[in-house]
Amino acid sequence: MRVAVIDLGTNTFNLLVADVHTTGFDIVHNSKEGVALGMGGINEGIISDEAMERAFQAFEKFKQTCRSLEVKTIVGIGTSAVRDAGNKAEFLHEIKKRFDLDIEIVDGLEEAKLIYQGVSWSYEFDKSSLIMDIGGGSTEFIRIETGKELEFISANIGVSRAVQLFSLGDPLTRENKNQLIAWFEENSKELENFRSCEVLVGASGSFETFYEMVHEEAFPNMLQNIRIPRAELIDTLDWIIDSTSEQRENHPFIIPIRRKMAPIAALKTKWVMEKFGIKEVVISPCSLKEGVLRRFF
């Protein structure tokens, strides 16, 4: 069965086309569009007209790709920016009218579960591990330890929310960093129930950018997880946190949609690593969209 999954992220829309069989799946196509659905309204609980138009343009490209690849089944998943929008009914109605596509809106807990199921394709969790998926509207955390129940948290500390909530300097000032960390802490209090972890598993997205910056090469196109040296990652995170917008603009491995929000993503990652005593870092190429594929087994 050839299946397409469209992940309507707050910053990026992702399209995955895969041939699903009895033991797994084979990737046919994988692409993303920088939509910035949450810009101009996520903290007010709306999707702006401009953001909707960018979304429709992305859907036009994705539908064309699906037609050319003869996809019969398309699943659309709406996450933080969509679920929190007071005008989501209008947005979803317009998608249905223009593209004949129904969008399933998942809550934060279901989003975290799908992320876990996706990462499970590439990682065996042989040590106490914390999955982190940095989104524009929310950030999901999943703690895994052998013999214990999975723990899921979705916190509204997404990078798009932060960049629109705070008046941030260029580069970030010490006060900015303290404000952001206090905001992370205040809006993710459930993390206090999580014990320390040996391994941080970064779920695609920003973590792929971190990999590319450390290694100065494109993230490998495969379904295997990749370990990244902790010290080199910390050096890269520090550079991003203290960088100017001009420096990020000129960096060849920071894609346009991430340039403005990269310091927040980097600061959050370093905060988590320190908070949980992380010793190793693994990057998984899989996340929510790969988790959705498990529904077809």
Tab-separated table of N, CA and C in Angstrom, residues 8 11 23 71 98 128 141 151:
chain	number	residue	atom	x	y	z
A	8	LEU	N	1.214	18.697	9.545
A	8	LEU	CA	1.013	20.142	9.525
A	8	LEU	C	1.675	20.752	10.762
A	11	ASN	N	5.775	25.235	12.253
A	11	ASN	CA	6.744	25.913	11.397
A	11	ASN	C	6.803	25.295	10.011
A	23	THR	N	6.232	-5.927	7.101
A	23	THR	CA	7.276	-5.815	8.122
A	23	THR	C	7.813	-4.399	8.310
A	71	VAL	N	-0.361	8.067	-5.289
A	71	VAL	CA	-0.736	7.773	-3.905
A	71	VAL	C	-2.254	7.669	-3.810
A	98	ARG	N	-10.699	22.756	-1.128
A	98	ARG	CA	-9.705	22.923	-2.186
A	98	ARG	C	-9.009	21.627	-2.577
A	128	SER	N	18.239	4.225	29.523
A	128	SER	CA	17.207	5.203	29.876
A	128	SER	C	17.323	6.384	28.906
A	141	PHE	N	8.045	15.435	24.949
A	141	PHE	CA	9.062	14.680	25.673
A	141	PHE	C	8.498	13.300	25.990
A	151	GLU	N	6.480	7.512	29.704
A	151	GLU	CA	5.979	8.783	30.227
A	151	GLU	C	5.940	9.786	29.082
